[in-house]
Amino acid sequence: MVSVMIVEDETAIRELLSFICEKENWRTVKAGSLDEAGRLIRQTKPDLILLDVMLPDGSGFDWLNRLKRDETSRDYPVIMLTARGDEIDRVEGLESGADDYVVKPFLPRELIARIRAVLRRNKVTALLNEIPDEEAGRIVRGPLVLDEARFEATVNGEPLKLSVKEFRLLHLFAKHPGRVLSRSQVLNAVWGNQIVDVRTVDVHMLRLRKALSGTAAENLLETVRGVGYRFRYEEK
Ligand code: CA
């Protein structure tokens, strides 16, 4: 059962959020302050956190920041509940580490859709990060061979010069041929929940393409406009 932690000091809003979530058959954990949220998160390990910005004992943004810096809590998906334009600006500034935001007052339907999307995205991420042992060895895609144990990539037997991040990027795409991966999926899979800008993905993709250019593998990675990237390869 999905469990959602609600961190909101206004009782009416907290109860409304809880009501909306429980109608979806989700379990809810309610906190009226950051202090309470801190205690409950360890006890209940929620699947997702709805976080207000102004709490009686501090700012939701600062708390989120601490959450994302701590290895034991950085993987919790967080949706910020914002009220004003400037709060949205802050949450949109990618440094906040929130997975999404919902503006108050919100429509129940919209809130549920956002929660579902974030949960789905995080499940995908977990899938992407999981590399079964039997597949951990070698990936062969036409001229390209990736040896994960050695962090080695070759094209027609010629080694490519790749950084660890570039190798992991290439490995991620090669593992999912034909599948479009969004920048945030790539970011989550390769960088984990480190606080980095999604543009970092573009920078590394550019370097990776540079490393592949002039080889038989140079056209394997394609940009899917407005969506992300795809490894273009069909099993024969
Ligand atoms: Ca508040």
Short mmCIF file of C-alpha atoms and ligand atoms in Angstrom, two decimals:
data_model
loop_
_atom_site.label_atom_id
_atom_site.label_comp_id
_atom_site.label_asym_id
_atom_site.label_seq_id
_atom_site.Cartn_x
_atom_site.Cartn_y
_atom_site.Cartn_z
CA MET A 1 0.00 0.00 0.00
CA VAL A 2 1.24 3.44 -0.92
CA SER A 3 1.94 5.62 2.07
CA VAL A 4 2.00 9.39 1.83
CA MET A 5 3.38 11.66 4.51
CA ILE A 6 1.65 15.03 4.77
CA VAL A 7 3.65 17.84 6.34
CA GLU A 8 1.26 20.76 6.75
CA ASP A 9 0.51 22.90 9.78
CA GLU A 10 -2.94 24.11 8.75
CA THR A 11 -5.28 21.47 10.11
CA ALA A 12 -8.01 22.00 7.50
CA ILE A 13 -5.57 21.59 4.60
CA ARG A 14 -3.84 18.66 6.26
CA GLU A 15 -7.14 16.86 6.75
CA LEU A 16 -8.24 17.64 3.21
CA LEU A 17 -4.98 16.24 1.81
CA SER A 18 -5.37 13.19 3.96
CA PHE A 19 -8.96 12.71 2.85
CA ILE A 20 -8.01 12.98 -0.83
CA CYS A 21 -5.20 10.44 -0.44
CA GLU A 22 -7.25 8.00 1.59
CA LYS A 23 -9.92 8.00 -1.10
CA GLU A 24 -7.23 6.48 -3.31
CA ASN A 25 -6.73 3.79 -0.66
CA TRP A 26 -3.35 5.25 0.31
CA ARG A 27 -2.18 5.29 3.87
CA THR A 28 -1.41 8.74 5.25
CA VAL A 29 0.96 9.91 7.93
CA LYS A 30 0.28 13.41 9.18
CA ALA A 31 2.76 15.89 10.60
CA GLY A 32 2.03 19.45 11.71
CA SER A 33 5.66 20.52 12.05
CA LEU A 34 9.10 19.71 10.67
CA ASP A 35 10.12 18.26 14.00
CA GLU A 36 7.22 15.85 13.91
CA ALA A 37 7.91 15.06 10.25
CA GLY A 38 11.51 14.20 11.10
CA ARG A 39 10.42 11.72 13.73
CA LEU A 40 7.66 10.16 11.63
CA ILE A 41 9.74 9.74 8.51
CA ARG A 42 12.08 7.38 10.34
CA GLN A 43 9.22 5.46 11.91
CA THR A 44 6.99 5.10 8.87
CA LYS A 45 9.29 5.32 5.81
CA PRO A 46 6.65 6.86 3.51
CA ASP A 47 6.68 6.38 -0.28
CA LEU A 48 6.21 10.07 -0.87
CA ILE A 49 6.14 13.32 1.11
CA LEU A 50 3.81 16.28 0.57
CA LEU A 51 5.60 19.24 2.05
CA ASP A 52 4.26 22.68 2.91
CA VAL A 53 6.63 25.66 2.66
CA MET A 54 5.85 27.64 5.82
CA LEU A 55 5.89 25.47 8.91
CA PRO A 56 5.84 26.76 12.52
CA ASP A 57 9.38 25.51 13.18
CA GLY A 58 11.01 26.48 9.92
CA SER A 59 11.00 26.49 6.15
CA GLY A 60 9.97 23.45 4.14
CA PHE A 61 12.69 24.32 1.61
CA ASP A 62 15.44 24.20 4.23
CA TRP A 63 14.10 20.91 5.55
CA LEU A 64 13.98 19.49 2.02
CA ASN A 65 17.56 20.56 1.54
CA ARG A 66 18.66 18.71 4.66
CA LEU A 67 16.63 15.68 3.61
CA LYS A 68 18.34 15.57 0.22
CA ARG A 69 21.82 15.95 1.68
CA ASP A 70 21.37 13.03 4.03
CA GLU A 71 22.12 9.65 2.50
CA THR A 72 19.46 7.94 4.60
CA SER A 73 16.66 10.24 3.46
CA ARG A 74 17.64 11.59 0.04
CA ASP A 75 15.60 9.03 -1.89
CA TYR A 76 12.23 10.14 -0.54
CA PRO A 77 10.20 11.71 -3.35
CA VAL A 78 8.91 15.12 -2.30
CA ILE A 79 6.12 17.25 -3.72
CA MET A 80 6.10 20.83 -2.42
CA LEU A 81 2.82 22.52 -1.61
CA THR A 82 3.38 26.12 -2.54
CA ALA A 83 1.23 29.18 -2.19
CA ARG A 84 2.90 32.09 -3.87
CA GLY A 85 4.69 32.86 -7.11
CA ASP A 86 8.07 33.31 -5.47
CA GLU A 87 7.77 29.95 -3.76
CA ILE A 88 7.18 28.39 -7.16
CA ASP A 89 10.26 30.16 -8.47
CA ARG A 90 12.29 28.62 -5.70
CA VAL A 91 10.94 25.15 -6.25
CA GLU A 92 11.50 25.47 -9.97
CA GLY A 93 15.07 26.46 -9.35
CA LEU A 94 16.38 22.94 -9.62
CA GLU A 95 18.51 23.20 -6.54
CA SER A 96 15.54 22.62 -4.25
CA GLY A 97 15.54 18.89 -4.98
CA ALA A 98 11.75 18.61 -5.02
CA ASP A 99 10.26 16.14 -7.48
CA ASP A 100 7.33 18.38 -8.25
CA TYR A 101 5.14 21.08 -6.76
CA VAL A 102 1.45 21.74 -6.38
CA VAL A 103 0.04 25.23 -5.95
CA LYS A 104 -2.51 25.87 -3.24
CA PRO A 105 -5.45 25.90 -3.63
CA PHE A 106 -5.25 22.72 -5.64
CA LEU A 107 -7.72 20.49 -7.38
CA PRO A 108 -7.87 17.01 -5.82
CA ARG A 109 -7.64 15.45 -9.27
CA GLU A 110 -4.51 17.42 -10.09
CA LEU A 111 -2.88 16.54 -6.80
CA ILE A 112 -3.53 12.85 -7.31
CA ALA A 113 -2.19 12.99 -10.86
CA ARG A 114 1.02 14.65 -9.63
CA ILE A 115 1.48 12.11 -6.88
CA ARG A 116 0.93 9.23 -9.28
CA ALA A 117 3.39 10.68 -11.77
CA VAL A 118 6.10 11.09 -9.14
CA LEU A 119 5.55 7.59 -7.79
CA ARG A 120 5.69 6.16 -11.30
CA ARG A 121 8.85 8.07 -12.10
CA ASN A 122 10.53 6.82 -8.96
CA LYS A 123 9.56 3.24 -9.64
CA VAL A 124 11.11 3.57 -13.10
CA THR A 125 14.22 4.96 -11.51
CA ALA A 126 14.48 2.03 -9.15
CA LEU A 127 14.17 -0.24 -12.15
CA LEU A 128 16.87 1.58 -14.02
CA ASN A 129 19.27 1.44 -11.11
CA GLU A 130 18.79 -2.24 -10.66
CA ILE A 131 21.29 -4.22 -12.68
CA PRO A 132 20.76 -7.96 -12.28
CA ASP A 133 23.94 -9.94 -11.71
CA GLU A 134 23.61 -12.04 -14.83
CA GLU A 135 23.44 -8.92 -16.93
CA ALA A 136 26.17 -7.09 -15.10
CA GLY A 137 28.83 -8.56 -17.35
CA ARG A 138 28.80 -7.51 -20.97
CA ILE A 139 26.41 -5.71 -23.23
CA VAL A 140 26.89 -6.17 -26.95
CA ARG A 141 25.08 -3.83 -29.32
CA GLY A 142 26.42 -4.26 -32.82
CA PRO A 143 29.94 -2.83 -32.89
CA LEU A 144 29.66 -1.57 -29.33
CA VAL A 145 30.67 -3.75 -26.38
CA LEU A 146 30.36 -2.60 -22.78
CA ASP A 147 32.12 -4.41 -19.97
CA GLU A 148 30.64 -3.15 -16.78
CA ALA A 149 33.00 -4.90 -14.40
CA ARG A 150 35.94 -3.10 -16.00
CA PHE A 151 34.14 0.10 -16.97
CA GLU A 152 35.39 -0.52 -20.47
CA ALA A 153 33.70 0.29 -23.74
CA THR A 154 34.94 -0.72 -27.15
CA VAL A 155 33.77 -0.14 -30.70
CA ASN A 156 34.92 -2.83 -33.10
CA GLY A 157 37.49 -3.76 -30.49
CA GLU A 158 38.88 -0.24 -30.17
CA PRO A 159 38.61 1.14 -26.63
CA LEU A 160 36.70 4.37 -26.11
CA LYS A 161 38.04 6.99 -23.75
CA LEU A 162 35.18 7.61 -21.37
CA SER A 163 34.86 9.07 -17.90
CA VAL A 164 33.00 6.97 -15.34
CA LYS A 165 29.87 9.11 -15.76
CA GLU A 166 30.04 8.85 -19.55
CA PHE A 167 30.42 5.10 -19.29
CA ARG A 168 27.44 4.85 -16.96
CA LEU A 169 25.37 6.98 -19.32
CA LEU A 170 26.24 4.82 -22.30
CA HIS A 171 25.60 1.69 -20.25
CA LEU A 172 22.19 2.97 -19.18
CA PHE A 173 21.12 3.63 -22.77
CA ALA A 174 22.63 0.45 -24.16
CA LYS A 175 20.71 -1.52 -21.56
CA HIS A 176 17.45 -0.04 -22.80
CA PRO A 177 17.70 0.00 -26.59
CA GLY A 178 14.89 1.79 -28.35
CA ARG A 179 13.55 3.29 -25.17
CA VAL A 180 13.32 7.04 -24.76
CA LEU A 181 14.72 8.16 -21.43
CA SER A 182 13.95 11.64 -20.17
CA ARG A 183 16.70 13.82 -18.78
CA SER A 184 15.33 13.47 -15.28
CA GLN A 185 15.24 9.67 -15.58
CA VAL A 186 18.84 9.74 -16.75
CA LEU A 187 19.75 12.12 -13.97
CA ASN A 188 18.19 9.88 -11.34
CA ALA A 189 19.75 6.73 -12.71
CA VAL A 190 23.28 8.04 -13.17
CA TRP A 191 23.59 10.77 -10.57
CA GLY A 192 21.20 9.35 -8.00
CA ASN A 193 19.62 12.09 -5.99
CA GLN A 194 22.70 14.26 -5.97
CA ILE A 195 21.60 17.82 -6.32
CA VAL A 196 22.57 18.61 -9.89
CA ASP A 197 20.93 20.50 -12.72
CA VAL A 198 19.21 18.46 -15.49
CA ARG A 199 21.39 20.37 -17.94
CA THR A 200 24.27 18.34 -16.55
CA VAL A 201 22.79 15.45 -18.51
CA ASP A 202 23.05 17.42 -21.76
CA VAL A 203 26.64 18.36 -21.03
CA HIS A 204 27.63 14.75 -20.43
CA MET A 205 25.64 13.51 -23.41
CA LEU A 206 27.53 15.99 -25.55
CA ARG A 207 30.86 14.67 -24.26
CA LEU A 208 29.75 11.10 -24.74
CA ARG A 209 28.75 11.81 -28.33
CA LYS A 210 32.10 13.46 -28.91
CA ALA A 211 33.81 10.31 -27.66
CA LEU A 212 31.69 8.23 -30.02
CA SER A 213 32.08 10.46 -33.05
CA GLY A 214 34.12 9.02 -35.86
CA THR A 215 33.45 5.49 -34.65
CA ALA A 216 30.95 2.94 -35.94
CA ALA A 217 28.83 3.73 -32.89
CA GLU A 218 28.49 7.44 -33.52
CA ASN A 219 24.83 7.40 -34.51
CA LEU A 220 23.58 5.14 -31.78
CA LEU A 221 22.47 7.91 -29.44
CA GLU A 222 19.75 10.17 -30.67
CA THR A 223 18.02 13.18 -29.22
CA VAL A 224 14.25 12.94 -29.03
CA ARG A 225 13.22 16.56 -29.15
CA GLY A 226 11.53 17.84 -26.04
CA VAL A 227 11.63 14.43 -24.39
CA GLY A 228 15.10 13.07 -23.89
CA TYR A 229 17.42 10.61 -25.54
CA ARG A 230 17.25 7.19 -27.07
CA PHE A 231 19.68 4.43 -27.95
CA ARG A 232 18.90 3.58 -31.54
CA TYR A 233 19.48 -0.08 -32.02
CA GLU A 234 17.41 -3.02 -33.16
CA GLU A 235 18.29 -6.60 -32.38
CA LYS A 236 18.70 -8.52 -35.59
CA CA B 1 1.90 26.47 6.41
#
